mmCIF file of C-alpha atoms and ligand atoms in Angstrom:
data_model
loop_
_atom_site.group_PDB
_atom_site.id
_atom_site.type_symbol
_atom_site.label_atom_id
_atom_site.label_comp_id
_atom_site.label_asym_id
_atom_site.label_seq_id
_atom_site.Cartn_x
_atom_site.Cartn_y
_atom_site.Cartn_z
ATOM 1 C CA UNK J 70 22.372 -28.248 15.470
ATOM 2 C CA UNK J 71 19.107 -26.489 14.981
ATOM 3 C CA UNK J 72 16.754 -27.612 12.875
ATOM 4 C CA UNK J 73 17.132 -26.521 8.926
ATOM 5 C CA UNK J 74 14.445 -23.428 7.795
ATOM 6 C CA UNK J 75 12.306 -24.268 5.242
ATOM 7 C CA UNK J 76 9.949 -21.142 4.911
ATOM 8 C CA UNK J 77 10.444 -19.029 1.705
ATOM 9 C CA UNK J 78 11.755 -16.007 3.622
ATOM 10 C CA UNK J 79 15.000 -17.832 4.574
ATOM 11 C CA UNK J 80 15.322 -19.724 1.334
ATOM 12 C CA UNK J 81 14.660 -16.425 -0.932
ATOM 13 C CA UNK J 82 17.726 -15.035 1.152
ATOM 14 C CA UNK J 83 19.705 -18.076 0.612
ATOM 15 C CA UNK J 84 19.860 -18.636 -2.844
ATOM 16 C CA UNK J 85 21.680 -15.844 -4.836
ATOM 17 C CA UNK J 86 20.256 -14.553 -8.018
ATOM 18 C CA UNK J 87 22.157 -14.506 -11.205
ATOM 19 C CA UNK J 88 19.363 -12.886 -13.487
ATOM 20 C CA UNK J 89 19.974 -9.753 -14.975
ATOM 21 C CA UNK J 90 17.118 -7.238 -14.061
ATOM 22 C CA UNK J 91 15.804 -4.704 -17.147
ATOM 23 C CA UNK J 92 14.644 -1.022 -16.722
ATOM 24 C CA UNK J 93 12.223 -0.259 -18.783
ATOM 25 C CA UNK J 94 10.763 3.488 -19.624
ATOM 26 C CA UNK J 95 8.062 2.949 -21.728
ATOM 27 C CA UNK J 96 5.560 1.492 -22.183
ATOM 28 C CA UNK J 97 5.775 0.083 -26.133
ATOM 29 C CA UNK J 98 8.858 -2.038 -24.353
ATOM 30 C CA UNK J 99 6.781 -3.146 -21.591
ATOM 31 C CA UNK J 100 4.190 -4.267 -23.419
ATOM 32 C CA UNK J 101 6.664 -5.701 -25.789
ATOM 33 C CA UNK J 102 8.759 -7.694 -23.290
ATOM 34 C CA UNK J 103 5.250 -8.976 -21.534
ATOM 35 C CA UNK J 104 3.944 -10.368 -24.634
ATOM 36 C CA UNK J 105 6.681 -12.935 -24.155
ATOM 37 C CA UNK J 106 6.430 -13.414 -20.765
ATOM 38 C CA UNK J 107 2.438 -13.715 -21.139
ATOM 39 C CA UNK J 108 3.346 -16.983 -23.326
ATOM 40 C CA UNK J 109 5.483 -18.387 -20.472
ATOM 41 C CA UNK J 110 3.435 -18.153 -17.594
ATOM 42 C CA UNK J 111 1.580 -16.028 -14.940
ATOM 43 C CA UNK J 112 2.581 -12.162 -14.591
ATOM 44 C CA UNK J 113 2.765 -10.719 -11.507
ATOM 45 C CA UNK J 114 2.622 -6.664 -10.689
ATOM 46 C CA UNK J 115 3.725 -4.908 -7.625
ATOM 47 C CA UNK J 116 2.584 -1.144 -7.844
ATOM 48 C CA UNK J 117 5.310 1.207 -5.987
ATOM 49 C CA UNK J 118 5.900 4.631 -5.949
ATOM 50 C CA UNK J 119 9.137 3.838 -5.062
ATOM 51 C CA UNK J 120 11.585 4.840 -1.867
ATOM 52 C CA UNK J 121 11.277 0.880 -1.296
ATOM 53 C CA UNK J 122 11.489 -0.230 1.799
ATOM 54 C CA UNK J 123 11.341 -3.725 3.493
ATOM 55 C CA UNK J 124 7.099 -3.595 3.110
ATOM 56 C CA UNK J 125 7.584 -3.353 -0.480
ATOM 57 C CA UNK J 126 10.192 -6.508 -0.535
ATOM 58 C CA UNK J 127 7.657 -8.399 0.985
ATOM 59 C CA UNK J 128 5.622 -8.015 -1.764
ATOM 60 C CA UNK J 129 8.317 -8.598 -4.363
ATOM 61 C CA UNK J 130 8.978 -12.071 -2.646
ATOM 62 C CA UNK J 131 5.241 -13.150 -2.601
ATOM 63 C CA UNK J 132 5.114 -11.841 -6.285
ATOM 64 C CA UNK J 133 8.276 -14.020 -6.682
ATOM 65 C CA UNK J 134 7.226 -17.336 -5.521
ATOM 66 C CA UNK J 135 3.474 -16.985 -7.043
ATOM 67 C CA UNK J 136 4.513 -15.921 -10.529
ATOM 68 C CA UNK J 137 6.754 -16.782 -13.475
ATOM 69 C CA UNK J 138 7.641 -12.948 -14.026
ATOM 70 C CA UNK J 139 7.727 -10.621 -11.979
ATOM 71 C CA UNK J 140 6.835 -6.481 -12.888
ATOM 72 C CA UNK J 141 7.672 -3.883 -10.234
ATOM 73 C CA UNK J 142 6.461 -0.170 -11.136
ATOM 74 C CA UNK J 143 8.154 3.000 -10.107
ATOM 75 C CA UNK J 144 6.551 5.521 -10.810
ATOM 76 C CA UNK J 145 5.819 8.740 -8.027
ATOM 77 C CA UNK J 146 2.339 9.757 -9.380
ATOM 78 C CA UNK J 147 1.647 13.099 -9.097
ATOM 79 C CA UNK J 148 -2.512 12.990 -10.112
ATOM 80 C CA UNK J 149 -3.294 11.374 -6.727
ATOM 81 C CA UNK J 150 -1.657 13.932 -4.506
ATOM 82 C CA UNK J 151 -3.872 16.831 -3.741
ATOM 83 C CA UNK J 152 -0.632 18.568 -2.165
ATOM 84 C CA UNK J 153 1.776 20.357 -4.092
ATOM 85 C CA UNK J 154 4.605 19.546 -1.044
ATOM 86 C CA UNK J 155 3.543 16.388 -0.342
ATOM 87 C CA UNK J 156 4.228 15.562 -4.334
ATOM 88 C CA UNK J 157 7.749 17.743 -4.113
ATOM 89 C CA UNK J 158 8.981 16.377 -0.549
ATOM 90 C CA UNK J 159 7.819 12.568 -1.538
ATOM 91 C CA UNK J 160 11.102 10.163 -1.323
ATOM 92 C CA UNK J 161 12.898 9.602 -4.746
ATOM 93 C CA UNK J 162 16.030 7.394 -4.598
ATOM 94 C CA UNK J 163 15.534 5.439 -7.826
ATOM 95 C CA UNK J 164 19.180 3.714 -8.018
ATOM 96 C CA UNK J 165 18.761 2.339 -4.038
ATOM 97 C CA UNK J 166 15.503 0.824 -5.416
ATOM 98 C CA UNK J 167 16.857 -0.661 -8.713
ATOM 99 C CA UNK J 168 19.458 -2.329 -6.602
ATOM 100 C CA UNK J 169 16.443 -4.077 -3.884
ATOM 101 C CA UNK J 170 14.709 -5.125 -6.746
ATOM 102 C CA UNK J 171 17.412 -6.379 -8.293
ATOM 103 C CA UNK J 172 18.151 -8.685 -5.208
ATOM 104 C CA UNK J 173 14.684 -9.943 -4.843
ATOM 105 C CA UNK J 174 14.644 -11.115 -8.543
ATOM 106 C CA UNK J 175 12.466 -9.303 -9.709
ATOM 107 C CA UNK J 176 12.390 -9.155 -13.801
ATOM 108 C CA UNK J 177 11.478 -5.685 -14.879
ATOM 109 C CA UNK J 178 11.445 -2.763 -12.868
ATOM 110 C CA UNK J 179 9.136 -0.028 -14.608
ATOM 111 C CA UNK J 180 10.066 3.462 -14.209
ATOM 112 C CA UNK J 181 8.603 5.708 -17.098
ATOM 113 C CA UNK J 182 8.648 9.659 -16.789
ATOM 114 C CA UNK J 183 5.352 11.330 -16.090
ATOM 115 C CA UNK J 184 4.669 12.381 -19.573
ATOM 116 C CA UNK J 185 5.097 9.058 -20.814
ATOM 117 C CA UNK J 186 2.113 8.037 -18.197
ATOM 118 C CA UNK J 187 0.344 11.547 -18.951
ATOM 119 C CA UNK J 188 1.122 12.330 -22.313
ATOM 120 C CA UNK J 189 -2.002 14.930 -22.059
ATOM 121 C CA UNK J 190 -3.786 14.962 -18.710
ATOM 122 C CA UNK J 191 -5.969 12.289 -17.935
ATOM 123 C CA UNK J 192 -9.674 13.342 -17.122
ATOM 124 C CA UNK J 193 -11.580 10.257 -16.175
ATOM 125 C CA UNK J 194 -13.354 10.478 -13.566
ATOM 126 C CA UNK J 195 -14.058 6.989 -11.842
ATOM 127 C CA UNK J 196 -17.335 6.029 -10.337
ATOM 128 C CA UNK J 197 -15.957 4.567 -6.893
ATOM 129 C CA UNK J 198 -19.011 4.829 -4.848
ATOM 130 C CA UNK J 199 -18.753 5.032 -1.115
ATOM 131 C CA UNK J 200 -15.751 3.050 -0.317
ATOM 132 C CA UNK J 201 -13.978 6.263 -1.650
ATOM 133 C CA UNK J 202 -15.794 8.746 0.256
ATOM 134 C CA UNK J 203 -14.959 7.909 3.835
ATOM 135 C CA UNK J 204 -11.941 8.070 5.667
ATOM 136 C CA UNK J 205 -8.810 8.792 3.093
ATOM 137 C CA UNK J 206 -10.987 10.061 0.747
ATOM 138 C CA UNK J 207 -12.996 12.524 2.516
ATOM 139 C CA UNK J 208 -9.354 14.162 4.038
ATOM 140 C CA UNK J 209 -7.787 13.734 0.783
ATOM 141 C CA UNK J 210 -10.244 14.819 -2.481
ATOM 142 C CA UNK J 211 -9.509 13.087 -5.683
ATOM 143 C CA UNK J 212 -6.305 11.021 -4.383
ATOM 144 C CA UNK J 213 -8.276 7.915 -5.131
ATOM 145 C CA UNK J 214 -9.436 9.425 -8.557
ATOM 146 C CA UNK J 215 -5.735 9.251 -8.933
ATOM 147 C CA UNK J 216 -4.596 6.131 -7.496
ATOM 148 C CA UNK J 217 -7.718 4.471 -10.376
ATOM 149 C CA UNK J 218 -6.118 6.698 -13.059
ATOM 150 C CA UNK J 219 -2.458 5.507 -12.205
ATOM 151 C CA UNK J 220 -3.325 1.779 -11.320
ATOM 152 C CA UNK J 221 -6.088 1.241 -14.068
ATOM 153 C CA UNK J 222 -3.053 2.676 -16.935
ATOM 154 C CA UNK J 223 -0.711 -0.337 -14.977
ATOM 155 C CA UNK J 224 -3.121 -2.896 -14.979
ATOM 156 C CA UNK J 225 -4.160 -2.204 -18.629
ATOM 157 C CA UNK J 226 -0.353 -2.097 -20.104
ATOM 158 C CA UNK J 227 0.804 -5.078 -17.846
ATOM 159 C CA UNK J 228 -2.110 -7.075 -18.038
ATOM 160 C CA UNK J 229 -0.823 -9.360 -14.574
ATOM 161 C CA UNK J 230 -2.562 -12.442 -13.709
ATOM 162 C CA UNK J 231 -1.893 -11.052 -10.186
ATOM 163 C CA UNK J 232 -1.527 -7.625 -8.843
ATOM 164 C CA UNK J 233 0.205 -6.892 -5.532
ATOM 165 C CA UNK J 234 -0.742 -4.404 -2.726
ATOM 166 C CA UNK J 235 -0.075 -3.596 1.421
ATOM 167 C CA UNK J 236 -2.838 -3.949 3.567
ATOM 168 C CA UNK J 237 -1.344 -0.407 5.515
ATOM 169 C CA UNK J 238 -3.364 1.391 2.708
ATOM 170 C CA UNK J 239 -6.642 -0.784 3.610
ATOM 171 C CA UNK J 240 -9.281 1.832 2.084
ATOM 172 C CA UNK J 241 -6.571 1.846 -0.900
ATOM 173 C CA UNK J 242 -7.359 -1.945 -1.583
ATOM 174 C CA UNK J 243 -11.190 -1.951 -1.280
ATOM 175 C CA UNK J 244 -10.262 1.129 -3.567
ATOM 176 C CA UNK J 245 -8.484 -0.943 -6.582
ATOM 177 C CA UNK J 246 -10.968 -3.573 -6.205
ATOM 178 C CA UNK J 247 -13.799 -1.599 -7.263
ATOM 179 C CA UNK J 248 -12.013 0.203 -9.900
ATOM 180 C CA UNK J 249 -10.973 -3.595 -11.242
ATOM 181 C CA UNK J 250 -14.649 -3.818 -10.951
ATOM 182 C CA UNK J 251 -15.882 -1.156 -12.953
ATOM 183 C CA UNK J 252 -13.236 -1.260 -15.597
ATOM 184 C CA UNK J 253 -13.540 -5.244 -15.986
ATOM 185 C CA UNK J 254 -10.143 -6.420 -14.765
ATOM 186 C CA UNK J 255 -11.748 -9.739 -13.596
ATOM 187 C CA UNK J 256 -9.414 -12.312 -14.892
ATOM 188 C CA UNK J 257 -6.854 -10.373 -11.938
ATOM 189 C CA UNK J 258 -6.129 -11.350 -8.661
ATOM 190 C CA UNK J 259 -5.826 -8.734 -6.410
ATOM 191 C CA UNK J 260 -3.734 -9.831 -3.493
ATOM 192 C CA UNK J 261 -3.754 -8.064 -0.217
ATOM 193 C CA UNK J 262 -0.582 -8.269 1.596
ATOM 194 C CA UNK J 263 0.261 -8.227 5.504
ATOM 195 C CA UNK J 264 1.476 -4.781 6.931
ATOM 196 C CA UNK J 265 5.191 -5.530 7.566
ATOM 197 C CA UNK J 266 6.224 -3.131 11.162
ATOM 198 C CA UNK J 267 9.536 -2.185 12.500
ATOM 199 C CA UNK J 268 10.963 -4.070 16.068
ATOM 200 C CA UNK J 269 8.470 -1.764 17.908
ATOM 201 C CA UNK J 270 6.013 -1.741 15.974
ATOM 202 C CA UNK J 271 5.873 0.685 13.706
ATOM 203 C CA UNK J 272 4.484 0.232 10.005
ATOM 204 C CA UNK J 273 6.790 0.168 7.377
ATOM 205 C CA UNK J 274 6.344 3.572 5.131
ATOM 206 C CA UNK J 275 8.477 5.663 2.698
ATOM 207 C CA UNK J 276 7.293 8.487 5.069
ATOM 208 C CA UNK J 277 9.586 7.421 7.822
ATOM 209 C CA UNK J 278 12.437 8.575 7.287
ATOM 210 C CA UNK J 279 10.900 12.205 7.534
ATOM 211 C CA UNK J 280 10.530 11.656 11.157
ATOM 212 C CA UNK J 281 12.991 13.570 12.942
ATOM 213 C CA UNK J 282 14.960 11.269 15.819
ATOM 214 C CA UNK J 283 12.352 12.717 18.286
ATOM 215 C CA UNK J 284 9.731 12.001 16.219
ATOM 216 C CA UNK J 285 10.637 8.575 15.412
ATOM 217 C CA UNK J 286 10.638 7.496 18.959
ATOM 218 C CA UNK J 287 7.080 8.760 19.741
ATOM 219 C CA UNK J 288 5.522 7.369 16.106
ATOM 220 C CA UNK J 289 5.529 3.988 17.399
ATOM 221 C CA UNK J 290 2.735 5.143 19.929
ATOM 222 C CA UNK J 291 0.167 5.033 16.916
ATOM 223 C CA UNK J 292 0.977 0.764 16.835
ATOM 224 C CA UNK J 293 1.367 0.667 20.512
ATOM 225 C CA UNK J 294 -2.579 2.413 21.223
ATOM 226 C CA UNK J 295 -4.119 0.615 18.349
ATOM 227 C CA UNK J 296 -3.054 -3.014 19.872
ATOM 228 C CA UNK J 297 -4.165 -1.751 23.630
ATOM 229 C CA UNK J 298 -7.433 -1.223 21.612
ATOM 230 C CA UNK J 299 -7.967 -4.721 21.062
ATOM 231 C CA UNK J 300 -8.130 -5.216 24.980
ATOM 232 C CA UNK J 301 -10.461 -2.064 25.549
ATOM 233 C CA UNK J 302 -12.577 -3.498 22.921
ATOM 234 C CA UNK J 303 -13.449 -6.686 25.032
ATOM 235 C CA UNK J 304 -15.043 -4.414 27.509
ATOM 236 C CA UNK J 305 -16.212 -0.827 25.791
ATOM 237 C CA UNK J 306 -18.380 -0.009 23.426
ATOM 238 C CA UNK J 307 -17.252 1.085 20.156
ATOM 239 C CA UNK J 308 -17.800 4.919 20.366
ATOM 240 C CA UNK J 309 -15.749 4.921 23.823
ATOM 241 C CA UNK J 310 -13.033 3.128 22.354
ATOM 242 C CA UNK J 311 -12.698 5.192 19.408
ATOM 243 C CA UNK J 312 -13.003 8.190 21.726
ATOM 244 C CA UNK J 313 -10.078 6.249 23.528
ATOM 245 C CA UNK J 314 -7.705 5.617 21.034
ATOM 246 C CA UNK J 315 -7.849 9.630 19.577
ATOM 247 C CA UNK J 316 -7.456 10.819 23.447
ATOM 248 C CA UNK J 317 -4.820 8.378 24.189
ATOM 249 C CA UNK J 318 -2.757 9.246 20.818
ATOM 250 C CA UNK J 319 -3.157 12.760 20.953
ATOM 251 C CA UNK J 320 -1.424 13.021 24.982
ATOM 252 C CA UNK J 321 2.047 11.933 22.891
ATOM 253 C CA UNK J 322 4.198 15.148 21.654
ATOM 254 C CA UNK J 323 3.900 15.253 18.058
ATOM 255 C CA UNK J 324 0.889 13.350 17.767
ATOM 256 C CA UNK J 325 -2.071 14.685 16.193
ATOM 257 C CA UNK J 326 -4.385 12.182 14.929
ATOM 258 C CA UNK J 327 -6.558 13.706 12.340
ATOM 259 C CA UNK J 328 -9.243 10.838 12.037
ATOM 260 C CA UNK J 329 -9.778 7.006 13.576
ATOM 261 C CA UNK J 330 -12.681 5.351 12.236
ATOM 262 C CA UNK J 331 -13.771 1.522 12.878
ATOM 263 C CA UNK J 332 -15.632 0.420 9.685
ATOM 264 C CA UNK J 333 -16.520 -2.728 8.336
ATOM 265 C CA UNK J 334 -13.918 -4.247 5.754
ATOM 266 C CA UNK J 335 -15.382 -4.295 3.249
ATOM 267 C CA UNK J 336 -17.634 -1.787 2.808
ATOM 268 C CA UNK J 337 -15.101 0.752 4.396
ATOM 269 C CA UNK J 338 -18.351 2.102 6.167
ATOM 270 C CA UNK J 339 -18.184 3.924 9.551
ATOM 271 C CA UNK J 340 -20.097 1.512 12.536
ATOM 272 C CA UNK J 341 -22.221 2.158 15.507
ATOM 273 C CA UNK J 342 -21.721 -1.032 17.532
ATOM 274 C CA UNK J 343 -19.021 -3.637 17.461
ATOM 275 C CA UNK J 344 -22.261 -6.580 16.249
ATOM 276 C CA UNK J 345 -22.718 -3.847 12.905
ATOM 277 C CA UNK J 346 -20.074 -5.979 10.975
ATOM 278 C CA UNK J 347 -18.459 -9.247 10.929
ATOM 279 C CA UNK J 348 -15.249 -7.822 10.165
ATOM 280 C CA UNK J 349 -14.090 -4.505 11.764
ATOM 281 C CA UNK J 350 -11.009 -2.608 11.116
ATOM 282 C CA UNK J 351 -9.911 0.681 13.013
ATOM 283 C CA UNK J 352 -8.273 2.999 9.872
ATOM 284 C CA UNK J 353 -6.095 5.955 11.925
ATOM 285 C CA UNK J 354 -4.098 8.702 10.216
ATOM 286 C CA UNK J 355 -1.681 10.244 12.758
ATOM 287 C CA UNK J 356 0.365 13.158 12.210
ATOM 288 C CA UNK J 357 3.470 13.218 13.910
ATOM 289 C CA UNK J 358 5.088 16.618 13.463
ATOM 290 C CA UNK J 359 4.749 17.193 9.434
ATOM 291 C CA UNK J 360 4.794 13.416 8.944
ATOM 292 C CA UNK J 361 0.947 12.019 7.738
ATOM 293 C CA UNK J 362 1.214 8.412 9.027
ATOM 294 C CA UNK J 363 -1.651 5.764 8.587
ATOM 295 C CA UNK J 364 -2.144 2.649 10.052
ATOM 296 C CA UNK J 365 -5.062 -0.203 11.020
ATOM 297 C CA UNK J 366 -5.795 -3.071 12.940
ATOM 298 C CA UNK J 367 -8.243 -5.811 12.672
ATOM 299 C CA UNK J 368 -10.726 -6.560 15.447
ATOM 300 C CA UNK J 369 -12.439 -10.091 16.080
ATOM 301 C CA UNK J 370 -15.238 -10.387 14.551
ATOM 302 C CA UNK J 371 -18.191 -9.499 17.068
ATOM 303 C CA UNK J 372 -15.828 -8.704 19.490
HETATM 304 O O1 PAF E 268 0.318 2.622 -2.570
HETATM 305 C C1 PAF E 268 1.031 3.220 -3.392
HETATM 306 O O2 PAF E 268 2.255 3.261 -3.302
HETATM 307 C C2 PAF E 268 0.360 3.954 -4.546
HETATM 308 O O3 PAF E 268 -0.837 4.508 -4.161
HETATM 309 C C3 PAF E 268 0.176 3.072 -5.801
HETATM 310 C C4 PAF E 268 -0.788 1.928 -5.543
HETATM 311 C C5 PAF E 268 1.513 2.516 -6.228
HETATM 312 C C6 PAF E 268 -0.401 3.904 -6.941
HETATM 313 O O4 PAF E 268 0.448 4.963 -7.259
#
């Protein structure tokens, strides 16, 4: 007989949960239902845009086990796409995501309509400084303007004691960080969450299931090339292995990687030499065919 599991991952899938999970579409009853919940315990938030996939559950369980309720939001928002097709093509399938949440126990599953989020259009304009200029935010203007808009409104009407994110969208966390910053979220923990990958090695994404069959055999290349970089690394230089990386990627069919930048964590700056930061992560956004894939990988320090 093999010896019993005792990790959370096999005990969360174990045990069956009886609790009834609530919808809620606005946010009077969320703030309502929290005000409780804020009395009982700790409150934690997992931000979605929904089409939830096994990344996201991994979140839900950490949120789970760390918190006494649990808040999941659902909510496709359209002021941080800068794409009119991205926004229309973008995965909806609300009812197969009210039933994953439901198995992972989660306790509310927010999913307001856009006008109850916008009821007139918001016009802030957040001060994010460089960590928003680089990378994501250079190919994509004012999609972090949006992701602060949309995750400064959660964090305000939820109020968590921790909030929940996937370290596939690094720039996006060094991104909610210094929006908590500016807007004075500090009591919140922000907690950055493991990418979660398919058998070969792809990153979990809504976005997959664009991939055509052809498509979805190549896309694990982008995985594949960034771990071979962590063996070129111990021998190049920075600049040839980012040189590397792009030429290596873009010999696949369907592959056209649009940027690959190693920067230091945490100021999501661009560096010259593997000794510029203690932490370096290569950020890559591949297309493959229509699909616009992103993924990372962490170096040793001072490799
Ligand atoms: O990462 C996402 O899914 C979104 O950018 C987020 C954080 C839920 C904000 O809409």
């Amino acid at each position: 007989m093999g010896a019993p599991r005792y990790d959370i991952e096999s005990f969360l899938a174990q045990i069956s949960i009886n609790k009834q999970m609530e919808i809620i579409r606005t946010v009077a009853e969320l703030q309502k239902k929290l005000e409780t919940a804020r009395q009982n315990g700790s409150i934690g938030l997992v931000p979605t845009m929904g089409a939830l996939h096994a990344g996201h559950k991994s979140l839900v369980d950490r949120a789970r086990v760390e918190n006494d309720t649990v808040v999941v939001s659902v909510f496709v928002n359209p002021t941080q796409f800068n794409n009119a097709t991205d926004l229309a093509t973008y995965p909806r399938t609300e009812e197969a995501d009210r039933a994953m949440l439901e198995a992972c126990g989660a306790d509310y599953m927010f999913a307001p309509t856009v006008e109850e989020i916008y009821p007139e259009p918001d016009t802030r304009v957040f001060e994010l400084g460089a960590v928003a200029e680089v990378m994501e935010g250079a190919m994509r203007p004012g999609h972090f303007n949006g992701v602060a808009q949309i995750v400064s409104k959660l964090f305000a009407f939820t109020r968590p004691t921790r909030a929940y994110f996937g370290e596939k969208d690094f720039q996006q966390i060094a991104v909610i960080r210094k929006m908590a910053e500016l807007e004075g979220f500090n009591d919140l923990k922000i907690v950055d969450c493991p990418i979660l990958r398919e058998a070969d090695g792809l990153a979990l994404s809504s976005r997959n299931i664009r991939l055509t069959p052809e498509q979805r055999t190549v896309a694990p290349a982008i995985s594949l090339v960034l771990r071979s970089s962590l063996i070129w690394a111990k021998e190049l230089s920075l600049k040839e292995v980012k040189n590397k990386v792009i030429a290596t990627l873009n010999m696949f069919p369907f592959m056209d990687v649009e940027y690959f930048e190693i920067v230091d964590a945490h100021t999501m700056q661009p560096i010259g030499e593997w000794t510029d930061s203690d932490c370096p992560v290569g950020c890559i956004t591949c297309y493959c065919g229509e699909v616009r894939l992103i993924d990372n990988i962490k170096y040793p320090c001072a490799v």
